[in-house]
Coordinates of N, CA and C in Angstrom, one line a residue:
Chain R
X1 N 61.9 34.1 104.3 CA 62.9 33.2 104.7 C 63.7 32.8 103.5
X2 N 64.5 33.3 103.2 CA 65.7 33.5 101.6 C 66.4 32.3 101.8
X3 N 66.8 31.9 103.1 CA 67.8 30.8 102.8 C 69.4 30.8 102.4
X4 N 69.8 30.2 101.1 CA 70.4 30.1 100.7 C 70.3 30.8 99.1
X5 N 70.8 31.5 98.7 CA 70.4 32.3 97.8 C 71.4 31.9 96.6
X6 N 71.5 31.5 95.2 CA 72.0 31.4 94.1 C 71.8 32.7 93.2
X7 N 73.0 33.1 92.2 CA 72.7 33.6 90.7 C 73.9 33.5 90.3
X8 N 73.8 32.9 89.2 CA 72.3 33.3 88.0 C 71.3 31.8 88.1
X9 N 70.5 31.6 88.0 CA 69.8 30.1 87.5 C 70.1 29.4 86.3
X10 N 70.8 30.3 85.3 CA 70.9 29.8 84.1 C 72.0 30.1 83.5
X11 N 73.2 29.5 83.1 CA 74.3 30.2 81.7 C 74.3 29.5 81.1
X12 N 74.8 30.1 80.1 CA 75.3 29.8 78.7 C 76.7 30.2 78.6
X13 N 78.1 29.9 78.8 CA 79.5 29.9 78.4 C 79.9 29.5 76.8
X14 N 80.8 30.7 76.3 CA 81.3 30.2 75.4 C 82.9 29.4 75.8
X15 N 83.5 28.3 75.2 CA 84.8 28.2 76.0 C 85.7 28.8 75.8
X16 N 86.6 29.2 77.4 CA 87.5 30.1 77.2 C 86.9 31.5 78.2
X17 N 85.2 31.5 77.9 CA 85.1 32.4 78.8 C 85.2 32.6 80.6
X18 N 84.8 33.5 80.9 CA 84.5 33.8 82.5 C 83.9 34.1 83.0
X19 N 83.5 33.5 84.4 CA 81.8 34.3 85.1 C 82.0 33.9 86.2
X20 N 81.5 34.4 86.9 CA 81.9 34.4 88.4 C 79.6 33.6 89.0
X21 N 79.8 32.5 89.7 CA 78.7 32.4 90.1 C 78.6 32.9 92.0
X22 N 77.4 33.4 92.0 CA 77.2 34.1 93.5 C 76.6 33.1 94.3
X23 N 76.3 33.4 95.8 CA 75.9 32.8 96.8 C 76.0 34.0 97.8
X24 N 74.7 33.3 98.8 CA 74.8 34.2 99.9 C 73.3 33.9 100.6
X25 N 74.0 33.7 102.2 CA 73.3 32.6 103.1 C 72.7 33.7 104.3
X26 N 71.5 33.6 104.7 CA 70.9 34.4 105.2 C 71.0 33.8 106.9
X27 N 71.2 33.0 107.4 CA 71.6 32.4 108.5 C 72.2 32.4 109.6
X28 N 73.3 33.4 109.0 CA 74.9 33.3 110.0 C 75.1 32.2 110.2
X29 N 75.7 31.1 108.9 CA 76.7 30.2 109.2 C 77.8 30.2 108.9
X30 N 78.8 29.5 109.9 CA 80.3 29.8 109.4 C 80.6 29.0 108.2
X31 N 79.8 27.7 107.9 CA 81.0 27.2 106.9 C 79.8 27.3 105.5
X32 N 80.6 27.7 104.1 CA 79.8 27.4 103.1 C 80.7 26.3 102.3
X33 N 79.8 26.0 101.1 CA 80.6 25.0 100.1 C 80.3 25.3 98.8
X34 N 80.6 24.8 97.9 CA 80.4 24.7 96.4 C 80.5 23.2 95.8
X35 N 79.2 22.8 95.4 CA 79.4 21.4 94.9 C 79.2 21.5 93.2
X36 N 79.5 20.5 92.7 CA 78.9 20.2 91.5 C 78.2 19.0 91.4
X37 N 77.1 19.1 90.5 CA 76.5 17.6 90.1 C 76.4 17.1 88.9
X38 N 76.8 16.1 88.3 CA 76.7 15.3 87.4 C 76.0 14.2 87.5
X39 N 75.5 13.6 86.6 CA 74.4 12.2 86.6 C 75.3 11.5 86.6
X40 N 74.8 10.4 87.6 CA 75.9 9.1 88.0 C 77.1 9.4 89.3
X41 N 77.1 10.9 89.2 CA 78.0 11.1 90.4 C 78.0 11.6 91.7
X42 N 76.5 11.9 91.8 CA 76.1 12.6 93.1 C 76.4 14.0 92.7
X43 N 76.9 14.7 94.6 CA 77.5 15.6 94.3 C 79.1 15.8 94.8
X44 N 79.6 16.6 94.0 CA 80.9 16.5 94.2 C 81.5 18.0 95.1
X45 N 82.5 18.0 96.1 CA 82.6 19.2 96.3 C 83.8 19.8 95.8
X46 N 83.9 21.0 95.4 CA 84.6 21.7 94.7 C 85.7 22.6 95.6
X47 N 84.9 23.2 96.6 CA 85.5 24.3 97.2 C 85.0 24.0 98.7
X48 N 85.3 24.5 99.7 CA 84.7 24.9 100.4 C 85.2 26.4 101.5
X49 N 84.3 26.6 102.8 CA 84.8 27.6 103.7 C 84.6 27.4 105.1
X50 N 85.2 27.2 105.9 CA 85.3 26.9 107.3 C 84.5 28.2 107.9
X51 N 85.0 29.5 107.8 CA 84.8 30.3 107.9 C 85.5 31.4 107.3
X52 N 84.6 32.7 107.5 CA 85.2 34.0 106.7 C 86.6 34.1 107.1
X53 N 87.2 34.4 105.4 CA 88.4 34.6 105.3 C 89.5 33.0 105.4
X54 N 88.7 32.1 105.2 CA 89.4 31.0 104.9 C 88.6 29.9 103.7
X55 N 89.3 29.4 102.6 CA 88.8 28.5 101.9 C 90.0 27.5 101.5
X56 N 89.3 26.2 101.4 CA 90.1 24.7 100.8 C 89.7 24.6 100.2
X57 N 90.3 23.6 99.0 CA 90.5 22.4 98.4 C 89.3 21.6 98.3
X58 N 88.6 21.1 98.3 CA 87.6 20.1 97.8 C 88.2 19.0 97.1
X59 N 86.9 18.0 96.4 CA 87.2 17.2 95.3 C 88.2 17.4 94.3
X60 N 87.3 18.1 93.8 CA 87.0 18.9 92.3 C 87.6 20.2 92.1
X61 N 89.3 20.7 92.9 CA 88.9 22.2 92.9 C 89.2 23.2 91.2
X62 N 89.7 21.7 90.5 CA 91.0 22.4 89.2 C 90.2 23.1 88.6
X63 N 90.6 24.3 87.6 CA 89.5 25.3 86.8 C 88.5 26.3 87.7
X64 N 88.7 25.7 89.1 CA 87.8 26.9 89.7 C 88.7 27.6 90.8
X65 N 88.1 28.7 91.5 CA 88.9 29.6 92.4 C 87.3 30.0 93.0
X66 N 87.8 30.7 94.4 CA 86.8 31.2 95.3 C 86.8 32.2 96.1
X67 N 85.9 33.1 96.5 CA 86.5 34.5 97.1 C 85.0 34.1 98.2
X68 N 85.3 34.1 99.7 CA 85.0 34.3 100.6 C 84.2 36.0 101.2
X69 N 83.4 36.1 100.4 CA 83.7 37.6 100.8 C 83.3 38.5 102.1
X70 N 82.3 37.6 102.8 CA 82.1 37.8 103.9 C 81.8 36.8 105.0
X71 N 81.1 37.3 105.5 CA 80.7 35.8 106.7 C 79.2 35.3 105.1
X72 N 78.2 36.2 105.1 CA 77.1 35.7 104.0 C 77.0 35.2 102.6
X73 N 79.0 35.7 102.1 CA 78.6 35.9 100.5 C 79.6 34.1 100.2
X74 N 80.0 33.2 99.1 CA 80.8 32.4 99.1 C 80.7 32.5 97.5
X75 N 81.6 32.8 96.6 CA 81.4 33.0 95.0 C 82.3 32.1 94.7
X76 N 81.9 31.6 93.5 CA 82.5 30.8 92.5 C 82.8 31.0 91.4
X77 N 84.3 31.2 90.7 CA 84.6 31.5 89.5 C 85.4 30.9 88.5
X78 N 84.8 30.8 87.4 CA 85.3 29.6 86.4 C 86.3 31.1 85.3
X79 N 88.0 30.9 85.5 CA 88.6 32.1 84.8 C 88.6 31.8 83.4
X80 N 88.3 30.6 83.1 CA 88.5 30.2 81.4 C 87.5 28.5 81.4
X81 N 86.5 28.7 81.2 CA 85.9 27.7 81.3 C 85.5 27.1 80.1
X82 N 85.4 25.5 80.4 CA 85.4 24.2 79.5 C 84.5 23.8 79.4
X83 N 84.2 22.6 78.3 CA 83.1 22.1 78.1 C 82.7 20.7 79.3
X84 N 84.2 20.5 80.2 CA 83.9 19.9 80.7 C 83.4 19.8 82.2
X85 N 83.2 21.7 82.2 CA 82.7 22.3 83.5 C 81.2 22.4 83.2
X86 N 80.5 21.8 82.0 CA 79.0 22.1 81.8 C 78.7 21.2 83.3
X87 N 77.8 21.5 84.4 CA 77.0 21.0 85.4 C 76.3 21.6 86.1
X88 N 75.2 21.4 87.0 CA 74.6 21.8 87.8 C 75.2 21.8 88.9
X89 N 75.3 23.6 89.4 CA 76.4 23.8 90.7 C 75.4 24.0 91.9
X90 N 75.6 23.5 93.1 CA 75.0 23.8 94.2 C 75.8 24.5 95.0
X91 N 75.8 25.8 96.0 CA 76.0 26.2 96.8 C 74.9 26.0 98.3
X92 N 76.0 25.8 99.0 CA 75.3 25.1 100.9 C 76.1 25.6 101.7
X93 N 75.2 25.8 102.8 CA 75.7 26.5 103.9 C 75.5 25.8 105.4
X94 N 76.6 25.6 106.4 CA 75.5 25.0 107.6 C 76.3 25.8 108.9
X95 N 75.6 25.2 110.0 CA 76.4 25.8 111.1 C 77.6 24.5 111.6
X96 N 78.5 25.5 112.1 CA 79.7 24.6 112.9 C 80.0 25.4 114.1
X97 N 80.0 24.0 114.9 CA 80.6 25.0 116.6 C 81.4 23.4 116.5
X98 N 82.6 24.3 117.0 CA 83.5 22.8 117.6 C 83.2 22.4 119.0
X99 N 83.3 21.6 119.6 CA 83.2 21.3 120.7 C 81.7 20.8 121.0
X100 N 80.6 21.3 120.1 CA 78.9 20.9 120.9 C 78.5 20.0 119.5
X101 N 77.1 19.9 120.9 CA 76.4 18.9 119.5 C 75.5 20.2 119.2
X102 N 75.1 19.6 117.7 CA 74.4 20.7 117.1 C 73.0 20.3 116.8
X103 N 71.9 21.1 116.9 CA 70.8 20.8 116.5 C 70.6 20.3 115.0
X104 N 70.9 21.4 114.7 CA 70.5 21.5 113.3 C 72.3 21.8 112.3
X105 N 72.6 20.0 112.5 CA 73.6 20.2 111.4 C 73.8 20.2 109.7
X106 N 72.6 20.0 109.0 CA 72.5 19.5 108.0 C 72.8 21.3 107.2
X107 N 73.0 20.8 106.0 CA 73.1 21.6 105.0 C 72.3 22.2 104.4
X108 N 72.5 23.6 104.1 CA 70.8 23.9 103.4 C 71.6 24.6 101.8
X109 N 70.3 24.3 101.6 CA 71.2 24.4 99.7 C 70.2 25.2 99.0
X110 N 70.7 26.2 98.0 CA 70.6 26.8 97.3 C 69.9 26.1 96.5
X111 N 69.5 26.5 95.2 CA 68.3 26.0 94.2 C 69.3 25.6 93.0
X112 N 70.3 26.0 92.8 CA 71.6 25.5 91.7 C 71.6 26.5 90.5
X113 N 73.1 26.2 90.0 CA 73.2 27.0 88.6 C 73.2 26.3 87.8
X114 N 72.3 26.3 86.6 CA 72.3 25.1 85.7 C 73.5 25.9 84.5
X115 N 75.0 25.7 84.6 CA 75.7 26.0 83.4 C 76.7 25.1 82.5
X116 N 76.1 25.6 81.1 CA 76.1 24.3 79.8 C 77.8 25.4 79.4
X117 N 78.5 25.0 79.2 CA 79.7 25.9 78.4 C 80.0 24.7 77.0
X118 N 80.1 25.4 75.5 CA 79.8 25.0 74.6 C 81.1 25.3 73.6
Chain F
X1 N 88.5 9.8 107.5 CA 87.7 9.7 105.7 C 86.5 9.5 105.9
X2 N 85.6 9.5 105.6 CA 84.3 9.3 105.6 C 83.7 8.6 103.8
X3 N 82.8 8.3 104.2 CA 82.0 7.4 102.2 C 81.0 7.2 102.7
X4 N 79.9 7.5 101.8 CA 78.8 6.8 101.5 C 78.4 6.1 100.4
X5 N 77.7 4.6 100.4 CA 77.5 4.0 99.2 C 76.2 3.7 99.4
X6 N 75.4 4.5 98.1 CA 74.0 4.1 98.0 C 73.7 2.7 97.3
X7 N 73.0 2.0 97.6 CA 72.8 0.6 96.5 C 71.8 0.6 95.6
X8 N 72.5 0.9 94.8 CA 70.9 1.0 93.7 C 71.1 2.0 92.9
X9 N 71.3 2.6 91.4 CA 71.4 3.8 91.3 C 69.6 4.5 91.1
X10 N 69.2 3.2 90.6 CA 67.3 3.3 90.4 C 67.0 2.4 91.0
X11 N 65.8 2.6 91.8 CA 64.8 1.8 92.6 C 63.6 2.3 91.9
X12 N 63.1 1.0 91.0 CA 61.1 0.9 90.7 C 60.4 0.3 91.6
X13 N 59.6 1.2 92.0 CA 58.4 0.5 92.7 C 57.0 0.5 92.2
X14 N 56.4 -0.2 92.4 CA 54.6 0.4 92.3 C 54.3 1.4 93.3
X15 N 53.0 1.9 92.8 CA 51.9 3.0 94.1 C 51.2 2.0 94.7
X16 N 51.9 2.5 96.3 CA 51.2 1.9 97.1 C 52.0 0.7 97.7
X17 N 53.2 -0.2 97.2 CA 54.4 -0.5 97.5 C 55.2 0.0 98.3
X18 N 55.9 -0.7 99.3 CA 56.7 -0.2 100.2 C 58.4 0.3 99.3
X19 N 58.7 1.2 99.8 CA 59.6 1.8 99.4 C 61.0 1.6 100.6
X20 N 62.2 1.1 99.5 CA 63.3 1.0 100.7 C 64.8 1.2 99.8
X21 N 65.4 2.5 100.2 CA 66.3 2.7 100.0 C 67.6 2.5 100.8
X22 N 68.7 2.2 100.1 CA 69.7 1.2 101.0 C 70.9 2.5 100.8
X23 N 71.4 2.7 102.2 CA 72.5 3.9 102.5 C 73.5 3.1 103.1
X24 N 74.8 3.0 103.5 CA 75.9 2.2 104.3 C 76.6 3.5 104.4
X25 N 77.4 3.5 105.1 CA 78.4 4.8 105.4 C 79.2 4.0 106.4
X26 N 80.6 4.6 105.8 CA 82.0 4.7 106.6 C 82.0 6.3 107.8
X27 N 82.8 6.3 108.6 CA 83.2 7.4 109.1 C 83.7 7.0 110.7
X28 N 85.0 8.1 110.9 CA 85.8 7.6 112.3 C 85.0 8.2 112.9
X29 N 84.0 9.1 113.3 CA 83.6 9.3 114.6 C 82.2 9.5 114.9
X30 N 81.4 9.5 115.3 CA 80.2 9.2 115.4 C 79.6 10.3 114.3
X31 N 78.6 9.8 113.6 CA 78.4 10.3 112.7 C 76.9 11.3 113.0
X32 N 76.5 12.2 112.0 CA 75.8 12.8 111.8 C 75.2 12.5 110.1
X33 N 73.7 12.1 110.0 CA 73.1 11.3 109.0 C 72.0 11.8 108.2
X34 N 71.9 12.2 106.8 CA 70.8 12.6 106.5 C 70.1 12.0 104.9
X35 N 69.2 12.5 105.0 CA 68.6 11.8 103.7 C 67.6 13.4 103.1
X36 N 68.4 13.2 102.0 CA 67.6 14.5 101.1 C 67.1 14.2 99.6
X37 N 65.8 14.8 99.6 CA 65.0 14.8 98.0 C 65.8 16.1 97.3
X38 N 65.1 15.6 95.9 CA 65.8 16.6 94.8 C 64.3 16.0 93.9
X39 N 63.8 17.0 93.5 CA 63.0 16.8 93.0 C 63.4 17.5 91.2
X40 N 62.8 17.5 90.5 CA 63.4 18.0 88.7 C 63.7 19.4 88.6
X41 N 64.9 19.9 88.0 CA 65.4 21.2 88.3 C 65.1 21.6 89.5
X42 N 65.5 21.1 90.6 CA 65.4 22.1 92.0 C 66.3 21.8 93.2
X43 N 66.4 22.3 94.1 CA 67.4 22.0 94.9 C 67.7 20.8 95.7
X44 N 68.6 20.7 96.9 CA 68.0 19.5 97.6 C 67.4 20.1 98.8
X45 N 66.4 19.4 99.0 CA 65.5 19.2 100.6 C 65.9 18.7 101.6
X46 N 65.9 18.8 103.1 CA 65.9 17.9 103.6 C 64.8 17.2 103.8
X47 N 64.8 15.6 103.9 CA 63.9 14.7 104.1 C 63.8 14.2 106.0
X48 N 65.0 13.9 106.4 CA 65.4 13.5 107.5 C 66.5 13.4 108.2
X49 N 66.8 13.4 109.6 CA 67.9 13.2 109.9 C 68.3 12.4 111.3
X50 N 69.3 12.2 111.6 CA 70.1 11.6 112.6 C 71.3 11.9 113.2
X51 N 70.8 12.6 114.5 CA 72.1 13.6 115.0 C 72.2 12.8 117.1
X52 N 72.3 11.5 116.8 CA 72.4 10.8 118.1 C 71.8 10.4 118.9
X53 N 70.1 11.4 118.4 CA 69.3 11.2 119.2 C 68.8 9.5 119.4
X54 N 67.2 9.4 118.7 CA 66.1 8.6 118.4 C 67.1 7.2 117.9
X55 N 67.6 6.3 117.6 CA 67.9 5.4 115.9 C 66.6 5.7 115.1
X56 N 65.4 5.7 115.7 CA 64.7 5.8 114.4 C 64.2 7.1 114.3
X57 N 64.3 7.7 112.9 CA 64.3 8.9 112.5 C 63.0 8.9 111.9
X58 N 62.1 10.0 112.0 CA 60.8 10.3 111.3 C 61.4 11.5 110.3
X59 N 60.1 11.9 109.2 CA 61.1 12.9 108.4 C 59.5 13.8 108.0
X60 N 60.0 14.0 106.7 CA 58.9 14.6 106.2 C 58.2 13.5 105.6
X61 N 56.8 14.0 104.5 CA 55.6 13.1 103.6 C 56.1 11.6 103.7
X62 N 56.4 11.0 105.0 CA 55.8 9.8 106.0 C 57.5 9.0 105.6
X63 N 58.1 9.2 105.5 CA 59.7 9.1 104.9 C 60.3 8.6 107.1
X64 N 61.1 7.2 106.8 CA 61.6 7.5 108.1 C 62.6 6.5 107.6
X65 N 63.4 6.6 108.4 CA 65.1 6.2 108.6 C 65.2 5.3 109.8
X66 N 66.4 4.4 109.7 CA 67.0 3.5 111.1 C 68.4 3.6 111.1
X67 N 68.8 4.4 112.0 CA 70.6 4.2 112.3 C 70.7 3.1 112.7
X68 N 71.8 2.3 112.0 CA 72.3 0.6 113.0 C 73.3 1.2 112.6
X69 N 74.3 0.9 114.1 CA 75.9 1.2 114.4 C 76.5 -0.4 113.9
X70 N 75.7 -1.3 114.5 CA 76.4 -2.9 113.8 C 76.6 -2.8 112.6
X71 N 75.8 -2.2 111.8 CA 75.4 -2.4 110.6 C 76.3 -1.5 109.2
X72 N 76.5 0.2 110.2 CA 76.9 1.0 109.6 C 75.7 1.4 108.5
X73 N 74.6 1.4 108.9 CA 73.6 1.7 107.5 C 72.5 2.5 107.9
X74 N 71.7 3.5 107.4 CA 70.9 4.4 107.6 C 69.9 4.3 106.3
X75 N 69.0 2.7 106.4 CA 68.4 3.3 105.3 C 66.8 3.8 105.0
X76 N 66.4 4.1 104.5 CA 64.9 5.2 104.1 C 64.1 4.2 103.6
X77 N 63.0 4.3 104.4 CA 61.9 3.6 103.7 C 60.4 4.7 104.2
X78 N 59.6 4.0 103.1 CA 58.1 4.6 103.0 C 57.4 3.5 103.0
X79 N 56.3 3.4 103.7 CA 55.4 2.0 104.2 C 54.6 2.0 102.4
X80 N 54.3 3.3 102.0 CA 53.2 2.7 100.7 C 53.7 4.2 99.6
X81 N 54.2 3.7 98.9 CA 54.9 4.7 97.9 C 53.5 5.9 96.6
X82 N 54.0 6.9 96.2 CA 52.8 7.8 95.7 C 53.6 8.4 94.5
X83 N 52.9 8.9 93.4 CA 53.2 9.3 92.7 C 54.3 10.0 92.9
X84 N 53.8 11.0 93.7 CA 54.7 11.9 94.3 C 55.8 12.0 94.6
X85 N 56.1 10.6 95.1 CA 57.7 10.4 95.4 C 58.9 10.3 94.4
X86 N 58.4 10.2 93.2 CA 59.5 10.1 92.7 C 60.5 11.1 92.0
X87 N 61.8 10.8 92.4 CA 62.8 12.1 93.1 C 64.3 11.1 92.7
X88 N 64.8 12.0 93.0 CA 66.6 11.4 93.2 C 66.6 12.0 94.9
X89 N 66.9 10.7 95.4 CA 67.7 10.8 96.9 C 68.9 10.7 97.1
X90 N 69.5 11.5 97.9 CA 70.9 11.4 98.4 C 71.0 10.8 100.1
X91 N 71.6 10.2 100.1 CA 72.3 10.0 101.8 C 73.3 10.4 101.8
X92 N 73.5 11.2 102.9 CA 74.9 11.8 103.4 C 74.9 11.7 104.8
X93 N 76.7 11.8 105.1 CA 77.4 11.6 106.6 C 78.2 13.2 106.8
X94 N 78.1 13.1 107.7 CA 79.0 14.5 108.3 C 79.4 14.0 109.5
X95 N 80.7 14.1 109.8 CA 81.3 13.9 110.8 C 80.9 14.3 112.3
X96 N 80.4 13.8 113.6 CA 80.2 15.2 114.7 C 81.3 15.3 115.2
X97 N 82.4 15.0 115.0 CA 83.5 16.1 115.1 C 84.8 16.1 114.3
X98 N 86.2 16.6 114.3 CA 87.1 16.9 113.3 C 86.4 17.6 112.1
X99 N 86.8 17.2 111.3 CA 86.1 17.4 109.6 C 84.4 17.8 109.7
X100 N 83.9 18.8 109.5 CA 83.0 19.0 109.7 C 82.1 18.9 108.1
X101 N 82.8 18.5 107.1 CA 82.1 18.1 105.0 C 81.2 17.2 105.6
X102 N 80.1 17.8 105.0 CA 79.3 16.8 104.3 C 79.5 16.0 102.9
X103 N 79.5 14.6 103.2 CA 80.1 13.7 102.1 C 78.6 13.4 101.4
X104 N 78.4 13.2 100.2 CA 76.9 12.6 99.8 C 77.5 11.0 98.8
X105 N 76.3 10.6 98.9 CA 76.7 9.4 97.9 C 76.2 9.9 96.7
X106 N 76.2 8.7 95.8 CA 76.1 8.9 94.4 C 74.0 9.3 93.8
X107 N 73.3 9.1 94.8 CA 72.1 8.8 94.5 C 71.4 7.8 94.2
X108 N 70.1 7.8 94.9 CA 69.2 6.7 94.2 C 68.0 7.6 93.4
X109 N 67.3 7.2 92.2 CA 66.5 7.7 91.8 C 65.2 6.8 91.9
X110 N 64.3 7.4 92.2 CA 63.0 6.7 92.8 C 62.0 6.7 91.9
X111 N 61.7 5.4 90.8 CA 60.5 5.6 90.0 C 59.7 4.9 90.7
X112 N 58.4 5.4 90.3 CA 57.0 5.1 91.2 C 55.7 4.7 89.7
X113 N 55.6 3.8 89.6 CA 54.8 2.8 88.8 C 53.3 3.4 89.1
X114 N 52.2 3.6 88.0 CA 51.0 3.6 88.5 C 50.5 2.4 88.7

């Protein structure tokens, strides 16, 4: 039972660089997200996806971009990253049906990327 | 719009102390409610939740919740607290319908006293 899947678990950025972080949800849900965490701030959301082939806006979205790539995959990419993107990123995934109630609406979350850019 | 405001950014308790963490939440339409652990370097958990059913919510390792609509608050308590518990908790709201984001608060962090 994979869940919600992360990589890498760990970076190291120099600033200025680029990396793309992965996701990919074993569930068949339509919406995923991208948060960040910081101490003192909870979590923040960055990005998210209603469903394949559509992504918004979040909190947080400046310095990042997002490629939907399937119904399973939701990636995150920093094209020139700062020291002020060092955070622990969570990617989450849940189900949505409009119209019903849902059993099981809550979010299930990935294990996070812990990346320091220096 | 939806918000949540946790009270507390740390809650100390002793082992064996009752444990009560305080959640309030805004949101226009009937809400969907949850409470999750984060334990050191790891993800978040679910702990519990509230989807219209019960008001009182049972969860996991003896963790239970109360929806009050007067009140707007869903908050987490543990009758006798354990080493074990101590974690960063989040409460979060999700709308059950329009906007379907999960909003989280800022966290409470849960130290547990021998």
């Amino acid at each position: 039972n994979a869940g919600v899947t992360q990589t890498p678990k760990f970076q190291v950025l120099k600033t200025g660089q680029s990396m793309t972080l992965q996701c990919a949800q074993d569930m068949n849900h339509n919406s995923m997200y991208w948060y960040r965490q910081d101490p003192g701030m909870g979590l923040r959301l960055i990005y998210y996806s209603a469903s394949e082939g559509t992504t918004d806006k979040g909190e947080v979205p400046n310095g990042y971009n997002v490629s939907r790539l399937n119904k399973r995959e939701f990636s995150l990419r920093l094209e020139s990253a700062a020291p002020s993107q060092t955070s622990v990123y969570f990617c989450a995934s849940s189900e949505v049906r409009a119209g019903f109630l849902i059993t099981s609406p809550e979010a299930f979350f990935g294990q996070g990327t812990r990346l320091t850019v220096v | 719009a939806q918000s949540v405001t946790q009270l507390g950014s740390h809650v100390s308790v002793s082992e064996g102390a009752l444990v009560l963490l305080r959640c309030n939440y805004s949101s226009s339409v009937p809400p969907y409610l949850f409470w999750y652990v984060q334990y050191p370097n790891q993800g978040l958990q679910l702990l519990l939740k509230y989807t219209s059913a019960a008001t009182l919510v049972k969860g996991i390792n003896g963790f239970e919740a109360e929806f009050k609509k007067s009140e707007t608050s869903f908050h987490l308590t543990k009758p006798s607290a354990h080493m074990s518990d101590a974690a960063e908790y989040f409460c979060a709201v999700r709308p059950s319908g329009g906007s379907y984001i999960p909003t989280f608060g800022r966290g409470t962090s849960l130290i547990v006293h021998p």
